[in-house]
Coordinates of C-alpha atoms and ligand atoms in Angstrom, one line a residue:
M1 CA -7.6 -8.6 26.7
A2 CA -7.1 -5.2 24.7
E3 CA -5.8 -7.4 22.1
S4 CA -8.7 -9.5 21.7
I5 CA -11.5 -6.7 21.5
K6 CA -8.7 -5.5 18.8
N7 CA -8.9 -8.3 16.9
E8 CA -13.1 -8.5 17.6
S9 CA -13.7 -5.2 15.9
Q10 CA -11.4 -5.8 13.1
E11 CA -13.4 -9.1 12.0
S12 CA -16.4 -6.7 12.3
T13 CA -15.4 -3.8 10.1
R14 CA -14.5 -6.9 7.8
T15 CA -17.2 -8.4 7.7
L16 CA -19.1 -5.0 6.5
N17 CA -18.0 -2.3 4.4
F18 CA -19.3 0.9 5.0
V19 CA -22.2 0.6 2.9
E20 CA -23.7 -2.6 4.2
Q21 CA -23.1 -0.3 7.7
I22 CA -25.1 2.7 6.6
V23 CA -28.0 -0.1 5.4
A24 CA -27.6 -2.2 8.9
D25 CA -27.8 1.1 11.0
D26 CA -31.0 2.3 9.0
L27 CA -32.8 -1.1 9.1
K28 CA -32.0 -1.3 12.6
E29 CA -33.2 1.7 13.5
G30 CA -36.7 0.9 11.7
K31 CA -36.3 3.4 8.8
N32 CA -38.3 3.1 5.7
G33 CA -40.8 0.7 7.8
G34 CA -37.5 -1.6 7.7
R35 CA -37.7 -1.9 4.0
L36 CA -34.7 -2.0 1.9
N37 CA -34.6 -1.5 -1.8
T38 CA -31.7 -0.7 -4.3
R39 CA -31.8 -0.1 -8.1
F40 CA -29.1 -0.5 -10.5
P41 CA -29.6 2.1 -13.0
P42 CA -27.7 1.9 -16.1
E43 CA -28.2 4.1 -19.3
P44 CA -29.1 2.5 -22.0
N45 CA -26.3 3.9 -24.2
G46 CA -23.5 0.9 -24.6
Y47 CA -22.7 -2.2 -23.0
L48 CA -21.9 -2.8 -19.5
H49 CA -18.0 -3.1 -18.3
I50 CA -16.6 -4.3 -15.0
G51 CA -17.0 -1.2 -13.9
H52 CA -20.7 -1.7 -13.5
A53 CA -20.1 -4.9 -12.4
K54 CA -18.6 -3.3 -9.4
A55 CA -22.2 -1.6 -9.2
I56 CA -23.9 -4.5 -9.8
C57 CA -22.1 -6.8 -6.9
M58 CA -22.7 -3.7 -4.6
D59 CA -26.7 -3.0 -5.5
F60 CA -27.7 -6.5 -5.9
G61 CA -25.5 -8.0 -3.4
I62 CA -26.1 -6.0 -0.3
A63 CA -30.2 -6.4 -1.1
E64 CA -29.5 -10.8 -1.3
K65 CA -27.1 -10.0 1.9
F66 CA -29.9 -8.2 3.9
G67 CA -32.7 -9.6 2.6
G68 CA -34.3 -7.0 1.1
T69 CA -34.9 -6.1 -3.0
C70 CA -33.0 -4.4 -6.3
N71 CA -34.3 -2.7 -9.2
L72 CA -33.2 -2.6 -12.6
R73 CA -34.1 0.8 -13.5
F74 CA -33.4 2.1 -17.2
D75 CA -32.3 5.6 -17.2
D76 CA -33.4 6.5 -20.1
T77 CA -33.7 10.3 -20.6
N78 CA -31.8 10.7 -23.8
P79 CA -33.0 9.3 -26.5
V80 CA -30.2 10.5 -28.9
K81 CA -27.8 7.8 -27.4
E82 CA -30.3 4.9 -26.3
D83 CA -31.2 1.7 -27.8
V84 CA -33.0 -1.5 -26.9
E85 CA -29.9 -3.5 -28.2
Y86 CA -28.2 -1.9 -25.0
V87 CA -31.0 -2.5 -22.6
D88 CA -31.0 -6.6 -24.2
S89 CA -27.2 -6.6 -23.8
I90 CA -27.5 -5.3 -20.3
K91 CA -30.5 -7.8 -18.9
E92 CA -27.8 -10.5 -20.1
D93 CA -24.7 -9.6 -18.2
I94 CA -26.7 -8.9 -15.1
H95 CA -27.8 -12.5 -15.7
W96 CA -24.9 -13.8 -16.5
L97 CA -23.2 -12.3 -13.4
G98 CA -25.8 -14.2 -11.0
F99 CA -28.1 -11.6 -10.5
D100 CA -31.9 -11.2 -10.7
W101 CA -34.3 -8.2 -10.5
G102 CA -37.2 -10.4 -10.5
N103 CA -40.2 -8.3 -12.1
R104 CA -38.7 -5.0 -10.7
E105 CA -37.5 -4.1 -14.6
Y106 CA -38.2 -0.1 -14.8
Y107 CA -37.9 3.1 -17.1
A108 CA -36.9 6.3 -15.7
S109 CA -39.5 7.1 -18.9
D110 CA -42.2 5.2 -17.0
Y111 CA -42.1 8.1 -14.6
F112 CA -42.1 10.8 -17.5
P113 CA -45.8 11.8 -16.9
Q114 CA -45.1 11.9 -13.2
L115 CA -41.8 14.2 -13.6
Y116 CA -44.0 16.5 -15.8
D117 CA -46.8 16.9 -13.3
L118 CA -43.8 17.4 -10.9
A119 CA -42.1 20.3 -12.9
L120 CA -45.5 22.0 -13.6
R121 CA -46.6 22.5 -9.6
L122 CA -42.5 23.6 -9.1
I123 CA -43.4 26.1 -11.9
K124 CA -46.8 27.2 -10.0
E125 CA -44.6 27.1 -6.7
G126 CA -42.6 29.8 -8.5
K127 CA -39.8 27.1 -8.0
A128 CA -38.9 26.9 -11.9
Y129 CA -38.6 29.1 -14.7
V130 CA -38.1 29.0 -18.5
D131 CA -35.1 30.2 -19.5
D132 CA -34.7 31.6 -23.4
Q133 CA -30.3 31.7 -23.3
T134 CA -28.6 29.1 -25.1
S135 CA -26.5 26.8 -23.1
E136 CA -23.6 29.0 -24.1
E137 CA -25.1 31.8 -22.2
I138 CA -26.0 29.4 -19.6
A139 CA -22.9 28.1 -18.5
A140 CA -21.0 31.4 -18.9
Q141 CA -23.7 32.7 -16.1
K142 CA -22.5 29.9 -13.9
G143 CA -19.6 31.5 -12.0
T144 CA -16.6 28.9 -10.8
P145 CA -16.8 27.8 -7.3
T146 CA -15.2 31.0 -6.2
Q147 CA -17.2 33.4 -8.1
P148 CA -21.3 33.5 -8.0
G149 CA -23.1 33.3 -10.8
V150 CA -25.5 35.8 -12.7
E151 CA -29.2 35.4 -13.0
S152 CA -30.9 34.8 -15.8
P153 CA -32.7 38.1 -17.6
Y154 CA -35.7 35.3 -17.8
R155 CA -36.0 34.6 -13.7
N156 CA -38.3 36.6 -13.0
R157 CA -41.0 35.2 -15.5
S158 CA -44.9 35.0 -14.5
V159 CA -46.1 31.8 -13.2
D160 CA -48.3 31.7 -16.3
E161 CA -46.1 32.8 -18.8
N162 CA -44.0 29.7 -17.3
L163 CA -46.4 27.4 -17.9
D164 CA -47.4 28.4 -21.1
L165 CA -44.0 28.1 -22.4
F166 CA -43.2 24.8 -20.5
Q167 CA -46.5 23.3 -22.2
R168 CA -45.2 24.7 -25.3
M169 CA -42.3 23.3 -25.6
N170 CA -43.0 19.9 -25.1
A171 CA -45.8 20.8 -27.7
G172 CA -43.2 20.9 -30.2
E173 CA -43.4 24.3 -30.8
F174 CA -39.9 25.1 -30.1
E175 CA -36.8 24.0 -31.6
E176 CA -34.2 22.1 -29.6
G177 CA -31.9 24.1 -27.8
A178 CA -34.3 27.2 -28.3
R179 CA -35.5 27.0 -24.4
V180 CA -35.0 25.3 -21.3
L181 CA -36.6 25.0 -17.9
R182 CA -34.5 25.7 -15.0
A183 CA -35.0 25.1 -11.1
K184 CA -35.2 28.5 -9.6
I185 CA -32.9 28.1 -6.4
D186 CA -29.3 30.1 -5.8
M187 CA -27.0 31.5 -8.3
T188 CA -24.6 32.3 -5.6
S189 CA -24.8 29.0 -3.8
D190 CA -21.0 27.9 -2.9
N191 CA -22.6 24.1 -4.5
M192 CA -22.4 24.8 -8.0
H193 CA -25.5 21.9 -8.8
F194 CA -27.5 24.5 -6.9
R195 CA -27.0 27.6 -9.9
D196 CA -30.7 27.1 -11.1
P197 CA -29.7 23.6 -12.6
I198 CA -31.7 22.8 -15.5
M199 CA -34.3 20.5 -15.4
Y200 CA -36.0 19.7 -19.0
R201 CA -34.5 20.6 -22.0
I202 CA -36.4 19.7 -25.6
I203 CA -35.3 17.2 -27.7
K204 CA -36.9 15.9 -30.6
H205 CA -35.4 12.4 -31.4
P206 CA -37.5 9.7 -30.9
H207 CA -37.0 7.5 -28.0
H208 CA -36.6 4.0 -27.8
R209 CA -39.9 3.1 -25.3
T210 CA -42.0 6.9 -25.7
G211 CA -41.7 7.3 -29.6
T212 CA -42.5 10.5 -30.6
A213 CA -44.6 11.4 -27.0
W214 CA -42.3 14.0 -25.3
N215 CA -40.5 17.0 -26.7
V216 CA -39.0 17.5 -23.4
Y217 CA -36.4 15.4 -21.8
P218 CA -36.0 15.5 -17.8
M219 CA -31.9 16.0 -16.5
Y220 CA -30.5 13.0 -14.8
D221 CA -30.6 14.9 -11.4
F222 CA -34.1 16.0 -12.3
A223 CA -35.0 12.3 -13.2
H224 CA -33.0 10.0 -10.8
G225 CA -33.9 10.8 -7.3
Q226 CA -37.5 11.0 -8.4
S227 CA -37.5 7.9 -10.0
D228 CA -35.9 6.2 -6.8
Y229 CA -38.5 7.7 -4.7
F230 CA -41.8 6.8 -7.6
E231 CA -40.2 2.9 -6.8
G232 CA -39.7 3.0 -3.5
V233 CA -36.3 2.9 -3.5
T234 CA -34.9 3.3 0.4
H235 CA -30.7 3.4 -0.6
S236 CA -29.6 4.9 -3.8
I237 CA -26.1 3.5 -4.0
C238 CA -23.7 5.3 -6.7
T239 CA -19.9 6.3 -7.3
L240 CA -18.3 9.5 -5.8
E241 CA -18.6 11.9 -8.7
F242 CA -22.3 12.2 -7.3
V243 CA -21.1 13.4 -4.0
P244 CA -21.6 17.4 -5.1
H245 CA -25.2 15.9 -6.8
R246 CA -26.5 14.4 -3.4
P247 CA -28.0 18.3 -2.0
L248 CA -29.7 18.2 -5.3
Y249 CA -30.8 15.2 -5.0
D250 CA -32.3 15.3 -1.6
Y251 CA -33.7 18.7 -2.6
F252 CA -35.9 17.4 -5.0
V253 CA -36.9 14.4 -3.2
D254 CA -37.9 16.8 -0.6
E255 CA -40.6 18.0 -2.9
L256 CA -42.3 14.4 -2.4
A257 CA -40.8 12.4 0.8
D258 CA -43.0 12.6 3.9
E259 CA -41.3 11.5 7.2
T260 CA -42.2 7.8 7.0
Y261 CA -40.3 7.2 3.7
R262 CA -37.4 8.9 1.8
P263 CA -34.4 7.4 -0.5
R264 CA -31.0 8.3 0.2
Q265 CA -28.0 8.2 -1.8
I266 CA -24.8 6.3 -0.7
E267 CA -21.7 6.9 -2.6
F268 CA -18.5 4.5 -3.0
N269 CA -15.3 4.5 -5.3
R270 CA -15.5 4.0 -9.1
L271 CA -13.4 0.7 -10.5
N272 CA -10.8 2.0 -12.9
L273 CA -8.6 -0.4 -14.4
T274 CA -5.3 -0.1 -15.8
Y275 CA -4.5 -1.0 -19.8
T276 CA -7.9 0.1 -20.7
V277 CA -10.5 2.8 -20.6
M278 CA -13.5 2.4 -19.0
S279 CA -15.6 5.6 -20.4
K280 CA -19.0 4.5 -22.8
R281 CA -18.1 7.2 -24.7
K282 CA -14.5 5.9 -25.2
L283 CA -15.3 2.3 -25.8
L284 CA -18.5 3.1 -28.2
Q285 CA -15.5 5.1 -30.2
L286 CA -13.9 2.1 -30.5
V287 CA -16.7 0.3 -32.0
K288 CA -17.4 2.8 -34.3
E289 CA -14.3 3.0 -35.9
G290 CA -13.3 -0.6 -36.0
L291 CA -10.5 -0.4 -33.7
V292 CA -12.0 -3.5 -32.0
Q293 CA -14.2 -6.0 -33.2
G294 CA -17.6 -5.2 -31.6
W295 CA -18.5 -4.2 -27.8
D296 CA -18.0 -8.3 -27.0
D297 CA -14.4 -8.2 -28.6
P298 CA -12.5 -10.1 -26.2
R299 CA -9.7 -7.2 -25.4
M300 CA -12.9 -5.2 -24.3
P301 CA -13.4 -4.4 -20.4
T302 CA -17.1 -5.1 -21.2
I303 CA -18.7 -7.5 -19.5
S304 CA -19.5 -9.2 -23.0
G305 CA -16.3 -9.5 -23.8
M306 CA -14.6 -10.9 -20.9
R307 CA -17.7 -13.9 -21.2
R308 CA -16.3 -14.0 -24.7
R309 CA -12.9 -14.2 -23.7
G310 CA -13.5 -16.8 -21.1
Y311 CA -13.2 -14.9 -17.9
T312 CA -15.9 -16.6 -15.2
P313 CA -18.2 -15.1 -13.2
A314 CA -17.3 -16.3 -9.7
S315 CA -13.9 -14.8 -11.2
I316 CA -15.2 -11.3 -11.7
R317 CA -16.9 -11.0 -8.7
N318 CA -14.3 -12.6 -6.3
F319 CA -12.3 -9.7 -7.7
I320 CA -14.8 -7.1 -7.2
D321 CA -14.9 -8.6 -3.4
L322 CA -11.1 -8.2 -3.2
I323 CA -10.7 -4.7 -4.4
G324 CA -13.8 -4.0 -1.8
Y325 CA -15.3 -0.5 -2.0
T326 CA -14.2 2.4 -0.2
K327 CA -14.9 6.3 -0.3
Y328 CA -11.2 7.0 -2.5
E329 CA -10.7 6.7 -5.9
A330 CA -8.4 4.5 -7.2
L331 CA -6.8 2.4 -10.1
N332 CA -6.5 -0.7 -9.9
S333 CA -4.3 -3.4 -11.4
I334 CA -5.6 -5.3 -14.1
S335 CA -3.0 -8.2 -12.5
L336 CA -5.4 -8.7 -9.6
L337 CA -8.1 -9.1 -12.0
E338 CA -6.3 -11.8 -14.1
H339 CA -5.0 -13.8 -11.2
A340 CA -8.8 -14.0 -10.0
V341 CA -9.7 -15.2 -13.3
R342 CA -6.2 -17.9 -13.0
D343 CA -7.5 -18.6 -9.3
D344 CA -11.4 -20.2 -10.7
L345 CA -10.4 -21.8 -13.6
N346 CA -7.7 -23.7 -12.1
K347 CA -10.4 -25.2 -10.1
V348 CA -12.8 -25.5 -13.1
A349 CA -11.2 -25.7 -15.9
T350 CA -10.8 -29.2 -17.8
R351 CA -7.5 -30.0 -18.9
G352 CA -6.4 -31.0 -22.4
M353 CA -3.0 -30.9 -24.7
A354 CA -2.4 -28.4 -27.7
V355 CA 0.6 -27.7 -29.2
I356 CA 0.8 -24.3 -30.8
N357 CA 3.9 -23.9 -32.9
P358 CA 3.9 -27.8 -33.6
V359 CA 7.2 -29.5 -34.6
K360 CA 7.2 -33.3 -35.5
V361 CA 8.7 -36.0 -33.2
V362 CA 9.1 -39.6 -34.5
I363 CA 9.6 -41.9 -31.9
T364 CA 11.7 -44.3 -33.9
N365 CA 11.7 -47.6 -31.9
Y366 CA 8.1 -47.5 -31.6
P367 CA 6.1 -49.8 -34.3
E368 CA 5.0 -48.5 -37.7
G369 CA 1.0 -48.7 -37.4
Q370 CA 0.5 -49.3 -33.4
E371 CA -1.4 -46.6 -31.2
E372 CA -2.4 -47.1 -27.6
V373 CA -4.6 -44.9 -25.5
L374 CA -3.7 -42.7 -22.5
E375 CA -5.4 -42.6 -19.2
M376 CA -5.7 -38.5 -18.9
E377 CA -7.2 -36.5 -15.7
N378 CA -9.9 -34.2 -16.0
N379 CA -8.6 -32.0 -13.7
P380 CA -6.6 -32.9 -10.8
E381 CA -8.0 -29.9 -8.8
D382 CA -11.2 -31.8 -8.9
P383 CA -11.7 -34.7 -7.4
T384 CA -15.0 -35.6 -9.1
S385 CA -14.1 -34.8 -12.9
G386 CA -12.8 -37.7 -14.1
T387 CA -10.3 -38.9 -17.0
H388 CA -10.5 -38.9 -20.8
Q389 CA -8.7 -40.9 -23.2
M390 CA -5.9 -39.8 -25.4
P391 CA -3.9 -41.7 -28.4
F392 CA -0.8 -42.3 -28.6
S393 CA 1.3 -43.1 -31.8
R394 CA 4.6 -43.5 -33.5
E395 CA 4.4 -39.5 -34.3
I396 CA 3.5 -36.5 -32.2
Y397 CA 3.7 -32.8 -31.7
I398 CA 5.5 -31.0 -29.4
E399 CA 6.2 -26.9 -29.3
R400 CA 9.2 -25.9 -31.3
E401 CA 10.2 -24.1 -28.3
D402 CA 10.9 -27.2 -26.4
F403 CA 13.7 -28.4 -28.3
M404 CA 17.4 -26.7 -28.4
E405 CA 19.6 -28.3 -30.4
N406 CA 22.8 -26.3 -28.1
P407 CA 20.7 -25.9 -25.4
P408 CA 21.8 -23.6 -22.4
K409 CA 22.9 -25.7 -18.9
K410 CA 19.5 -25.0 -17.2
F411 CA 17.4 -26.3 -20.4
F412 CA 15.1 -28.7 -19.2
R413 CA 13.4 -29.9 -22.0
L414 CA 14.1 -31.7 -24.9
A415 CA 18.0 -31.5 -26.7
P416 CA 20.0 -34.1 -28.9
G417 CA 21.0 -36.9 -25.7
G418 CA 18.5 -35.7 -22.9
E419 CA 15.7 -37.3 -21.9
V420 CA 12.1 -36.2 -21.2
R421 CA 8.5 -37.7 -20.2
L422 CA 5.8 -36.9 -22.6
K423 CA 2.7 -35.4 -19.7
G424 CA 0.8 -38.6 -18.8
G425 CA 2.9 -41.0 -21.0
Y426 CA 6.3 -42.5 -21.9
I427 CA 10.0 -40.9 -21.4
I428 CA 11.6 -40.5 -24.3
K429 CA 15.2 -39.9 -25.1
C430 CA 16.5 -37.9 -28.4
T431 CA 18.7 -38.9 -31.2
D432 CA 19.0 -36.4 -33.7
A433 CA 17.2 -33.9 -35.3
V434 CA 16.5 -33.6 -39.1
K435 CA 17.3 -30.2 -41.2
D436 CA 16.1 -29.0 -44.3
S437 CA 18.5 -27.6 -47.0
D438 CA 18.0 -24.0 -44.5
G439 CA 19.2 -25.5 -41.6
N440 CA 15.6 -25.4 -40.1
I441 CA 14.8 -28.2 -38.2
V442 CA 11.5 -30.3 -39.9
E443 CA 11.5 -33.1 -37.5
I444 CA 13.1 -34.5 -34.3
N445 CA 14.4 -38.3 -34.1
C446 CA 13.6 -40.1 -30.7
T447 CA 13.6 -43.4 -28.7
Y448 CA 11.2 -44.5 -25.9
D449 CA 11.6 -46.4 -23.3
P450 CA 8.7 -48.8 -23.1
E451 CA 8.8 -49.6 -19.4
T452 CA 7.7 -45.7 -18.0
R453 CA 4.3 -45.4 -19.3
S454 CA 1.7 -44.6 -15.8
G455 CA 1.4 -48.4 -14.6
M456 CA 4.8 -49.8 -15.7
P457 CA 7.4 -50.6 -12.9
G458 CA 9.5 -47.6 -14.8
S459 CA 6.9 -45.1 -14.3
M460 CA 8.7 -43.8 -11.3
R461 CA 12.0 -43.1 -13.2
K462 CA 12.3 -39.2 -12.8
V463 CA 13.7 -36.9 -15.3
K464 CA 13.6 -33.1 -15.2
G465 CA 11.4 -32.2 -17.8
T466 CA 7.6 -32.8 -19.0
L467 CA 6.2 -31.8 -22.2
H468 CA 2.5 -31.6 -23.9
W469 CA 2.2 -33.3 -26.8
V470 CA -0.3 -34.2 -29.4
S471 CA -0.6 -37.6 -31.2
A472 CA 0.3 -36.5 -35.3
K473 CA -2.4 -38.9 -37.0
H474 CA -4.9 -37.7 -34.8
A475 CA -4.7 -34.2 -33.8
V476 CA -7.4 -31.5 -35.1
D477 CA -6.4 -28.4 -36.5
A478 CA -7.7 -25.4 -34.8
T479 CA -7.0 -21.3 -34.9
V480 CA -5.9 -20.2 -31.9
R481 CA -6.7 -16.0 -30.8
L482 CA -3.9 -15.0 -28.5
Y483 CA -5.2 -11.5 -26.9
D484 CA -3.3 -9.2 -24.9
R485 CA -3.9 -5.6 -22.8
L486 CA -5.7 -3.5 -25.3
F487 CA -3.7 -0.3 -24.5
N488 CA 0.3 -0.4 -23.8
V489 CA 0.0 2.6 -21.1
E490 CA -0.8 1.9 -18.1
N491 CA -3.6 4.7 -17.5
P492 CA -4.7 5.8 -20.7
A493 CA -7.1 8.6 -18.9
A494 CA -4.5 10.0 -17.3
E495 CA -2.8 11.7 -20.4
P496 CA -5.2 14.3 -21.8
D497 CA -2.6 15.5 -24.3
C498 CA -2.5 12.4 -26.2
D499 CA -5.5 10.7 -28.1
F500 CA -6.3 7.6 -26.3
R501 CA -6.5 5.7 -29.6
E502 CA -2.9 6.5 -30.1
M503 CA -1.9 4.4 -27.1
L504 CA -3.7 1.2 -28.0
N505 CA -1.4 -2.2 -28.1
P506 CA -1.0 -3.0 -31.8
D507 CA 0.0 -6.7 -30.7
S508 CA -3.1 -7.0 -28.7
L509 CA -4.8 -9.9 -31.1
K510 CA -2.3 -12.5 -32.5
I511 CA -4.1 -15.0 -34.7
V512 CA -2.3 -18.5 -34.9
T513 CA -3.8 -21.0 -37.3
G514 CA -2.1 -24.3 -37.7
V515 CA -2.6 -25.3 -33.7
K516 CA -2.8 -29.1 -32.7
L517 CA -5.2 -30.5 -30.7
E518 CA -5.5 -34.1 -29.2
P519 CA -8.8 -34.9 -30.1
F520 CA -11.1 -34.8 -26.8
L521 CA -10.2 -30.9 -27.3
A522 CA -11.5 -31.0 -31.1
Q523 CA -15.1 -32.7 -29.7
N524 CA -15.4 -30.6 -27.0
A525 CA -14.8 -27.3 -28.2
V526 CA -18.5 -25.9 -27.4
S527 CA -18.8 -22.0 -26.7
G528 CA -19.0 -21.4 -23.1
T529 CA -16.6 -24.1 -22.1
H530 CA -13.2 -23.5 -20.0
F531 CA -9.9 -25.4 -20.9
Q532 CA -6.5 -25.5 -19.2
F533 CA -4.0 -26.0 -22.4
Q534 CA -1.7 -28.3 -20.2
R535 CA 1.4 -26.0 -19.7
I536 CA 0.4 -23.2 -21.6
G537 CA -2.7 -21.4 -20.3
Y538 CA -6.7 -21.3 -20.2
F539 CA -8.6 -21.1 -23.9
T540 CA -12.4 -21.3 -24.1
P541 CA -14.1 -21.8 -27.6
D542 CA -15.3 -18.7 -29.4
Y543 CA -19.1 -18.6 -30.6
D544 CA -17.3 -18.3 -34.5
S545 CA -15.9 -21.8 -33.8
T546 CA -17.7 -25.1 -36.3
P547 CA -16.9 -28.5 -36.0
D548 CA -14.8 -27.5 -39.4
N549 CA -13.1 -24.7 -38.5
I550 CA -12.3 -24.7 -34.6
V551 CA -11.2 -21.1 -33.3
F552 CA -10.3 -21.0 -29.1
N553 CA -9.7 -18.1 -27.5
R554 CA -7.1 -17.6 -25.3
T555 CA -8.2 -16.2 -21.8
I556 CA -5.3 -15.8 -20.2
S557 CA -1.5 -17.5 -20.3
L558 CA -0.9 -19.6 -17.1
K559 CA 1.5 -17.5 -14.9
D560 CA 4.8 -19.3 -15.3
S561 CA 5.1 -19.8 -18.9
W562 CA 4.3 -16.1 -19.2
E563 CA 6.6 -14.8 -17.5
K564 CA 8.8 -17.2 -18.8
A565 CA 7.9 -16.0 -22.4
K566 CA 8.7 -12.0 -21.1
N567 CA 12.2 -12.8 -19.7
K568 CA 13.5 -14.3 -23.1
Ligands
LIG601 P1 -22.2 7.5 -18.2 O1 -21.1 8.2 -18.2 O2 -22.0 7.2 -19.4 O3 -22.8 7.9 -17.5 P2 -21.5 5.4 -16.7 O4 -20.4 4.8 -16.7 O5 -21.9 6.5 -15.3 O6 -21.4 6.3 -18.0 P3 -24.8 4.4 -16.6 O7 -24.9 3.3 -17.5 O8 -24.8 5.6 -15.6 O9 -22.7 4.1 -17.5 O10 -24.3 3.9 -14.9 C1 -25.0 2.9 -14.3 C2 -24.3 2.6 -12.9 O11 -22.9 1.7 -13.0 C3 -24.2 4.0 -12.1 O12 -24.7 3.6 -11.0 C4 -22.7 4.2 -12.0 O13 -22.6 4.8 -11.0 C5 -22.2 2.9 -12.0 N1 -20.8 2.8 -12.6 C6 -20.3 3.5 -13.8 N2 -19.0 3.1 -14.0 C7 -18.8 2.6 -12.7 C8 -17.0 1.9 -12.1 N3 -16.3 2.1 -12.9 N4 -17.1 1.7 -11.2 C9 -18.6 1.8 -10.1 N5 -19.5 1.8 -11.0 C10 -19.7 2.5 -11.9
LIG602 MG1 -24.3 7.6 -15.6

């Protein structure tokens, strides 16, 4: 009995994470009229990364789960760093992940008039003042968590003077940095965010939506909670670094809310991934300095990079499900993400054959000029996926690594006198290898056993090794980009003494030309599709690819061959 109760409670805690539990309780209590409205609030100052995907899955996912809505709100309060290019990319990435905000596309800048009015009201009520000090002076007076701060000499200005100065700040009469508007709260508060936080600063850079209409811009803490309130957001879910901001969030919301409705902030742990960085500032630096080829470089932890790399939305969402939401910071292994990618691609990727490092094999007893067509399964994991045809002829390519002249004992691939099966085709036996004057193998001679093709009496004959191959005459040349981890340090963010750029993996991209594709792969090399190159890994055609210059990105190696390659 005790056992069954325990199982039941484990079951219920597994089905709802702690944020969902809070939402479920609020809905049950009928808070906010029983409404659920979340928001995803990106700042359009960069492309979204996998960390944002975690927030997106939470914000949109919880709304879907409980029949609520989720707003997309651009947190565009700093015109210096923001741009429409980022707005567009963010929308594309959210849609690609499979979420939709309907007609609820909002901008913090939509609320600039209301925020300005609130600031005027707080000034009139003696709750805000204009400070003429520099940001350095203000920072120096802030104190420390154990030492109280010092009050600004401008703290007790009259309401009239504050009103006049703030309006003139917005009229453009003062230079950037000359003055700020601060909330008059408590310079001795235990919470540093209550020590007269800055509400507005002067910025004279045009805004991507409001142009030059404003010369003062609200700080995050003065914009976020109120924007939530203006929009009717009920649950403002964010990451743990905002825990100490929450009292200030509530403080400003108190100026607006009544007992019928108020938004609340809930925090969960950020996604951090090994062998990469998640800071937008650092990602921007990689892009600007040309250390990667753009925000969507397939080595980047960005959603657009992962899309170009061939990751699927399902694999990213499954990964985020796997790691879950907690209240403790953690570092998640990139291997887990890669596992989720393999798991999904195994189900959806079409199988084909490509030889990355080709060596020619001549089947000496196969009649010259003869060819035949073999039927290949498109995906053994998907019974509805059908088959495609693959030509076979006297000369084929196999991987150079699949032949050894003097093999060790457990080498089950091709060697003189040995037999292997050509995947989906005949068993061949190596007779000898042809070398150039330097001793390099240029060609391998084999004979085939005509009885071993599928459907023939000898097709059940067992040999230890099976190789992928491509008919030489029919092969189409392609370029393949092999990607590896962007950094060679597990947690670059944890090495403050080292410039993160010095930790970049110099071998994160290898370009291989002269790869031999079976015709089916060449004909279907359309960007956005997923293939498994048999025995090698998962690949996706790059958007650069053209019929005359086919380019595939390696999404990820097959686990086994990766391990094997590493152990060699
Ligand atoms: P910045 O440091 O430039 O503000 P940011 O990563 O916080 O960058 P935002 O555009 O402000 O970027 O983030 C939008 C939302 O995504 C926020 O709610 C933020 O909490 C969430 N978010 C950002 N990074 C992560 C992460 N690594 N894991 C989970 N959520 C994240
Ligand atoms: Mg942020």
